[in-house]
Coordinates of C-alpha atoms in Angstrom, one line a residue:
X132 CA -30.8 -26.3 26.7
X133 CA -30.0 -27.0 23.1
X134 CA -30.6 -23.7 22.2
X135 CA -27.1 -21.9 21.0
X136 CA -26.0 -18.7 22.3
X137 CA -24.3 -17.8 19.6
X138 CA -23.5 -18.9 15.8
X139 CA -20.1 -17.8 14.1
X140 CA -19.8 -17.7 10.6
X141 CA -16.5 -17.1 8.4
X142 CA -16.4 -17.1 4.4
X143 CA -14.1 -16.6 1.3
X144 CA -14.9 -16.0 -1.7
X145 CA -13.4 -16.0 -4.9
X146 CA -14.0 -15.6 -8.9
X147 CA -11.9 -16.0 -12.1
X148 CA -13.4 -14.6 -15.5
X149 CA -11.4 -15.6 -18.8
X150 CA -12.7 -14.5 -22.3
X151 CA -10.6 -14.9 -25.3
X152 CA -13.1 -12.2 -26.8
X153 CA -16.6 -11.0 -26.9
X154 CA -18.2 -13.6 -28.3
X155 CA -17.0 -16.7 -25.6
X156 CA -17.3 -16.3 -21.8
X157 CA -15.7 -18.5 -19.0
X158 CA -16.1 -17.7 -15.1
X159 CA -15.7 -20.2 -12.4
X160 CA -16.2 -19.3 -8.5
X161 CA -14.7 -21.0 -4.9
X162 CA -16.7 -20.3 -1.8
X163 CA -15.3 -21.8 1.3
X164 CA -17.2 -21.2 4.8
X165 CA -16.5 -22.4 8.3
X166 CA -20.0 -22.4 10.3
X167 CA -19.2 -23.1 14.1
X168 CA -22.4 -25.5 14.2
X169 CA -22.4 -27.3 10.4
X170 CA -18.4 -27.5 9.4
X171 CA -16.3 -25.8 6.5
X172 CA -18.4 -26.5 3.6
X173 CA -16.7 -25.6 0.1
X174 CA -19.2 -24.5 -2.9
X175 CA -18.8 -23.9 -6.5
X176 CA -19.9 -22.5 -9.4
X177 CA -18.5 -22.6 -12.9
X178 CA -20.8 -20.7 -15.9
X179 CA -20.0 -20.7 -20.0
X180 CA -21.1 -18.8 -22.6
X181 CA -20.8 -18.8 -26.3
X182 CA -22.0 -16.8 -29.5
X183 CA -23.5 -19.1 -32.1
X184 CA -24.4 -16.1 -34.2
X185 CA -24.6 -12.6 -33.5
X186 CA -28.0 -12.9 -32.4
X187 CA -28.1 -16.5 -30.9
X188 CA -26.0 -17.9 -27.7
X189 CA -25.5 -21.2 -25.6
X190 CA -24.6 -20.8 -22.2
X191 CA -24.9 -23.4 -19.5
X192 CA -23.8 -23.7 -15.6
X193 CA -22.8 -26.5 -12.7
X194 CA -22.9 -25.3 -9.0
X195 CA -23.0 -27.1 -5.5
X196 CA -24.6 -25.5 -2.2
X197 CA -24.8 -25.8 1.1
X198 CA -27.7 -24.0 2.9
X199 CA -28.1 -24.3 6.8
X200 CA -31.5 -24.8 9.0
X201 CA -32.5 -21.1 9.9
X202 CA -33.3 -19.7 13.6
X203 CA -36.8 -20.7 12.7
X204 CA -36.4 -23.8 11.2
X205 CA -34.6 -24.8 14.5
X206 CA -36.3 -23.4 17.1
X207 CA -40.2 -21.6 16.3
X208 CA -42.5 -23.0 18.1
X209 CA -44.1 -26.0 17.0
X210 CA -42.6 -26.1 14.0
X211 CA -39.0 -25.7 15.0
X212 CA -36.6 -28.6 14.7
X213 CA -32.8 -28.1 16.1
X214 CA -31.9 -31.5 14.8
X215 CA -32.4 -30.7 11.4
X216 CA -28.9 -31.4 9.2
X217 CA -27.8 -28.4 6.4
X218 CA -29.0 -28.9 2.6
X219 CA -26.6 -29.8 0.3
X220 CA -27.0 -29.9 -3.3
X221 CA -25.8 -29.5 -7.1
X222 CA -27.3 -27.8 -9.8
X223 CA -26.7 -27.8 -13.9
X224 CA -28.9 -25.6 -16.6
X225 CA -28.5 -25.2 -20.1
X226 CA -30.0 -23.0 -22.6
X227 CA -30.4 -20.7 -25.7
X228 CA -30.8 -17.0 -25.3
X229 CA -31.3 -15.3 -28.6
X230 CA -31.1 -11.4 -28.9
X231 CA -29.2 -8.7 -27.6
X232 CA -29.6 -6.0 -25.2
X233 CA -29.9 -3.6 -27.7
X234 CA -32.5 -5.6 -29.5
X235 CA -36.2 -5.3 -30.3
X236 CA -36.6 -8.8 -29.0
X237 CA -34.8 -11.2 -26.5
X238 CA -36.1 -14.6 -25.4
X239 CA -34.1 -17.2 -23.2
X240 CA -34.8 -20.6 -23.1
X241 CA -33.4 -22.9 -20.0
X242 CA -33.3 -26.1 -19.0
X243 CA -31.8 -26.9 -15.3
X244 CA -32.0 -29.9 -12.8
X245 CA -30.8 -30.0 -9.5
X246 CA -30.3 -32.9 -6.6
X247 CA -30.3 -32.3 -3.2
X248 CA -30.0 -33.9 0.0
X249 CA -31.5 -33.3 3.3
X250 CA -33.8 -30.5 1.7
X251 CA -35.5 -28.7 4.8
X252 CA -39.4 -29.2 4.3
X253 CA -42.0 -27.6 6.7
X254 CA -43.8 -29.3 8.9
X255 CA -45.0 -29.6 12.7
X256 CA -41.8 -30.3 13.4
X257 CA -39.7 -29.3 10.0
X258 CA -37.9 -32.3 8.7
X259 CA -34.8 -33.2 6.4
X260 CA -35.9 -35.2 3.1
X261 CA -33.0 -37.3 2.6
X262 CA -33.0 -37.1 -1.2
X263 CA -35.0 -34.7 -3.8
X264 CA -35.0 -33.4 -7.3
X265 CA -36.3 -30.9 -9.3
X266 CA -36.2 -29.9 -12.7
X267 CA -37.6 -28.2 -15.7
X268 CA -37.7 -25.6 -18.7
X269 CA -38.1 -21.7 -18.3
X270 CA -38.3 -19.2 -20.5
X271 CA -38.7 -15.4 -20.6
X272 CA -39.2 -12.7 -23.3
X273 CA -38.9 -9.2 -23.7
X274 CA -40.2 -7.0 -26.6
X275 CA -39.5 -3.6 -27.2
X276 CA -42.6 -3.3 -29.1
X277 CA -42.3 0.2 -30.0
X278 CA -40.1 3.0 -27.7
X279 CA -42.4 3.5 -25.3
X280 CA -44.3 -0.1 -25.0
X281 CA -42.6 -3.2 -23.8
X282 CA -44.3 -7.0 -23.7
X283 CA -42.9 -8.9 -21.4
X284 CA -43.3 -12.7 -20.2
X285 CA -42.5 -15.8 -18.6
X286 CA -43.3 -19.7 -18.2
X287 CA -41.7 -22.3 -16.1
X288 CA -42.7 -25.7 -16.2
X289 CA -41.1 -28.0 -12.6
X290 CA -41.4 -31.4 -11.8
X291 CA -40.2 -31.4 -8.3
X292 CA -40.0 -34.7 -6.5
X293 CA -39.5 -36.7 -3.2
X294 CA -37.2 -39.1 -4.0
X295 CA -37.6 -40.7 -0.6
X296 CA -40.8 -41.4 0.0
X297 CA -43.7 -43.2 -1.9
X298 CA -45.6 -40.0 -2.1
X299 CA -42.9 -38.7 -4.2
X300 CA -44.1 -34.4 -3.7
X301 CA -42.2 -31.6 -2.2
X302 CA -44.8 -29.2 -0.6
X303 CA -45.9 -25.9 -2.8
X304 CA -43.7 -26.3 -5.9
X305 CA -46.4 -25.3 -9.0
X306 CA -45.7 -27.5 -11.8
X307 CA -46.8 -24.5 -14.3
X308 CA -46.2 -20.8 -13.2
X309 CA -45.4 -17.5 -15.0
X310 CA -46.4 -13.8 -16.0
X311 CA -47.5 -11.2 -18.4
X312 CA -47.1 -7.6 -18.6
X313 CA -47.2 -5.0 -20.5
X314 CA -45.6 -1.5 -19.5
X315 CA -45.8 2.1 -21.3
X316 CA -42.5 4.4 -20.5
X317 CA -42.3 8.1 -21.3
X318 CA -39.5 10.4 -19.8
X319 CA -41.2 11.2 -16.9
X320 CA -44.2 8.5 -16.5
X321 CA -44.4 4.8 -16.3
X322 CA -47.5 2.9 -16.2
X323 CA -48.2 -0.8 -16.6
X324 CA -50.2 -3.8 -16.4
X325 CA -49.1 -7.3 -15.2
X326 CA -50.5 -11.1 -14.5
X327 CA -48.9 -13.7 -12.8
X328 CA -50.4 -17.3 -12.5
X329 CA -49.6 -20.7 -10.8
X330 CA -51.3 -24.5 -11.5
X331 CA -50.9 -27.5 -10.5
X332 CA -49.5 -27.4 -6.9
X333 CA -49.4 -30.2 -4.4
X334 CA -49.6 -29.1 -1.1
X335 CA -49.9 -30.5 3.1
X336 CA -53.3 -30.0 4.5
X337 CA -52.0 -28.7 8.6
X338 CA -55.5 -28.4 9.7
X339 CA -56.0 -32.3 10.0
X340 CA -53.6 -35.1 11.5
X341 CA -51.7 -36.9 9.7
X342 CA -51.5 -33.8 7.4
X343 CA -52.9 -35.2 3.7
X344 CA -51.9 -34.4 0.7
X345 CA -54.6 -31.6 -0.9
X346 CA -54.4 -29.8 -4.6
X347 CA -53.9 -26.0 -4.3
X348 CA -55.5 -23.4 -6.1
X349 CA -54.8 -22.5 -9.5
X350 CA -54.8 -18.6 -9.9
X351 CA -54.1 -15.9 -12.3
X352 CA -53.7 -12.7 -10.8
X353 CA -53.7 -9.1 -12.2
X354 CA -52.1 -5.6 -11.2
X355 CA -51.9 -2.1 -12.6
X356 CA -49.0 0.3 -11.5
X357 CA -48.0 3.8 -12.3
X358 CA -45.8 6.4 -11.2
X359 CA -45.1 9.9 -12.5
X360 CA -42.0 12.1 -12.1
X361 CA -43.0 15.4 -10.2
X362 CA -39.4 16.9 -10.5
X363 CA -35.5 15.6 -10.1
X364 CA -35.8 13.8 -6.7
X365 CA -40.2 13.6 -6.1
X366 CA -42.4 11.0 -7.7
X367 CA -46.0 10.2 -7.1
X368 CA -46.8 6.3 -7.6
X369 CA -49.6 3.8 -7.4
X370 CA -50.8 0.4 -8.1
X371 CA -54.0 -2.0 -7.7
X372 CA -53.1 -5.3 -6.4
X373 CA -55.6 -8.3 -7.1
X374 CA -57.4 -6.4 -9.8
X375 CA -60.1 -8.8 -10.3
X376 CA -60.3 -9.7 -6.8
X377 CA -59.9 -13.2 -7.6
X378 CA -60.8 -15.8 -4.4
X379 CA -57.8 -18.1 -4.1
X380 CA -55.5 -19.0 -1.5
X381 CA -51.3 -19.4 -1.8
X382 CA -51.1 -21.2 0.9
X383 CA -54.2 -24.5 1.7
X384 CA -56.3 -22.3 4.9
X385 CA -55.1 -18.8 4.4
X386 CA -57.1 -16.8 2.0
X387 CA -55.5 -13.9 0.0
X388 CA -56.6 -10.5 0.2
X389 CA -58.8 -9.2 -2.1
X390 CA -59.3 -5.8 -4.2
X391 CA -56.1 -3.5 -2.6
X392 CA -55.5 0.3 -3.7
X393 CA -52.1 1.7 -2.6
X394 CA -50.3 5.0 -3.8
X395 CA -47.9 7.5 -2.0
X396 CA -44.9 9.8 -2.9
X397 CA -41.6 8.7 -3.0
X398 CA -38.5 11.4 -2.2
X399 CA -34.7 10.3 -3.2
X400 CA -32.1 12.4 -1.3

């Protein structure tokens, strides 16, 4: 049998910070792993930061990776595929972030790219694309819009591609996603409001052979939450999921659920 009675797994890892002061930041880590089925990989990450102004920064990181095939990309059935080969990748993103933490207002904007090869895909079985890319812009935003009221968002546009077929699409990557919400905080209650929202996704229709290439839904989805501070240690919480009970499905053939009320105490001890 091909199936593997065991995995071992050993790792090291290590990081360095220097800072000559507050306003410039320099950190590099060194992973090295020895995987008794995929070899002694070694990883890195190196990350840079420095103040423009006291309100504006430029940061910007390079990493590698190395990602093996899970237990079920291996071996669930139909889908499993123990000949599948590890990822292994690099990664750079560059931005602006401008505020502070103890500002009204902070907003990051980022730009990354990354390359990878043998990127596990799913599939009937799951197979290794030889070569990808993806890459992008993202920003977020938080504003303190009074003391007790918060806006907060993102937006991330991806361009995620196959760089080894014709097709040139990696399955379920939304070129356009995001969220909104807004959130009121007191010293014993929290309640908020929040949307998140995908376009523009590619995606394998499984339900026909050879599986074709289908567009997703676009959605925009909406939830409320709130939870109140009974005493020290006792809370009482809930949320509504799906507010509009929008029709749309993440995933081509499985419909998500619709209108959903949930709510319960929580105790901390």
């Amino acid at each position: 049998s091909i199936l593997k009675d065991n995995w071992e797994k050993v790792s090291v890892f290590g990081l360095l910070r220097f800072s000559i002061d507050s306003s410039f930041e320099l950190s590099g880590g060194l992973r090295s792993e020895d995987y008794s089925d995929f070899g002694s990989p070694t990883t890195l990450t190196v990350f840079s930061r420095q103040d423009l102004t006291d309100s504006l920064s430029l940061f910007g990181r390079f990493s590698t990776s190395f990602s093996p095939p899970t237990g079920n990309d291996l071996y669930y059935p139909d889908s499993g595929n123990p000949y599948l080969e590890p990822e292994e990748g690099g990664s750079w993103e560059i931005g602006l972030a401008l505020g502070k933490n103890k500002s009204n207002a902070q907003t990051k904007l980022t730009f990354f790219r990354s390359e990878i090869e043998d990127l596990i895909e799913f599939g009937f079985p799951n197979m290794n694309v030889a070569r990808a890319r993806t890459e992008g812009v993202e920003m977020t935003f938080v504003w303190s819009v009074t003391d007790a009221w918060q806006l907060r968002g993102s937006y991330a546009y991806l361009n995620a591609a196959n760089l080894t077929t014709s097709e040139g699409f990696l399955d379920r990557r939304p070129k356009h996603s995001g969220s909104i919400g807004l959130e009121h905080s007191e010293e014993s209650t929290v309640v908020g409001a929040e949307m998140v929202f995908r376009g523009d996704t590619r995606e394998k229709d499984f339900s026909l052979w050879p599986a074709p290439w289908v567009n997703a839904d676009d959605y925009a989805v909406a939830r409320l939450y709130a939870e109140h501070e009974l005493k020290e240690d006792l809370s009482l919480f809930g949320r509504i999921e799906n507010l509009f009970e929008a029709e749309y499905e993440e995933v081509d053939g499985y419909p998500a659920l619709g209108i959903g009320a949930f709510g319960g105490l929580r105790y901390l001890f």
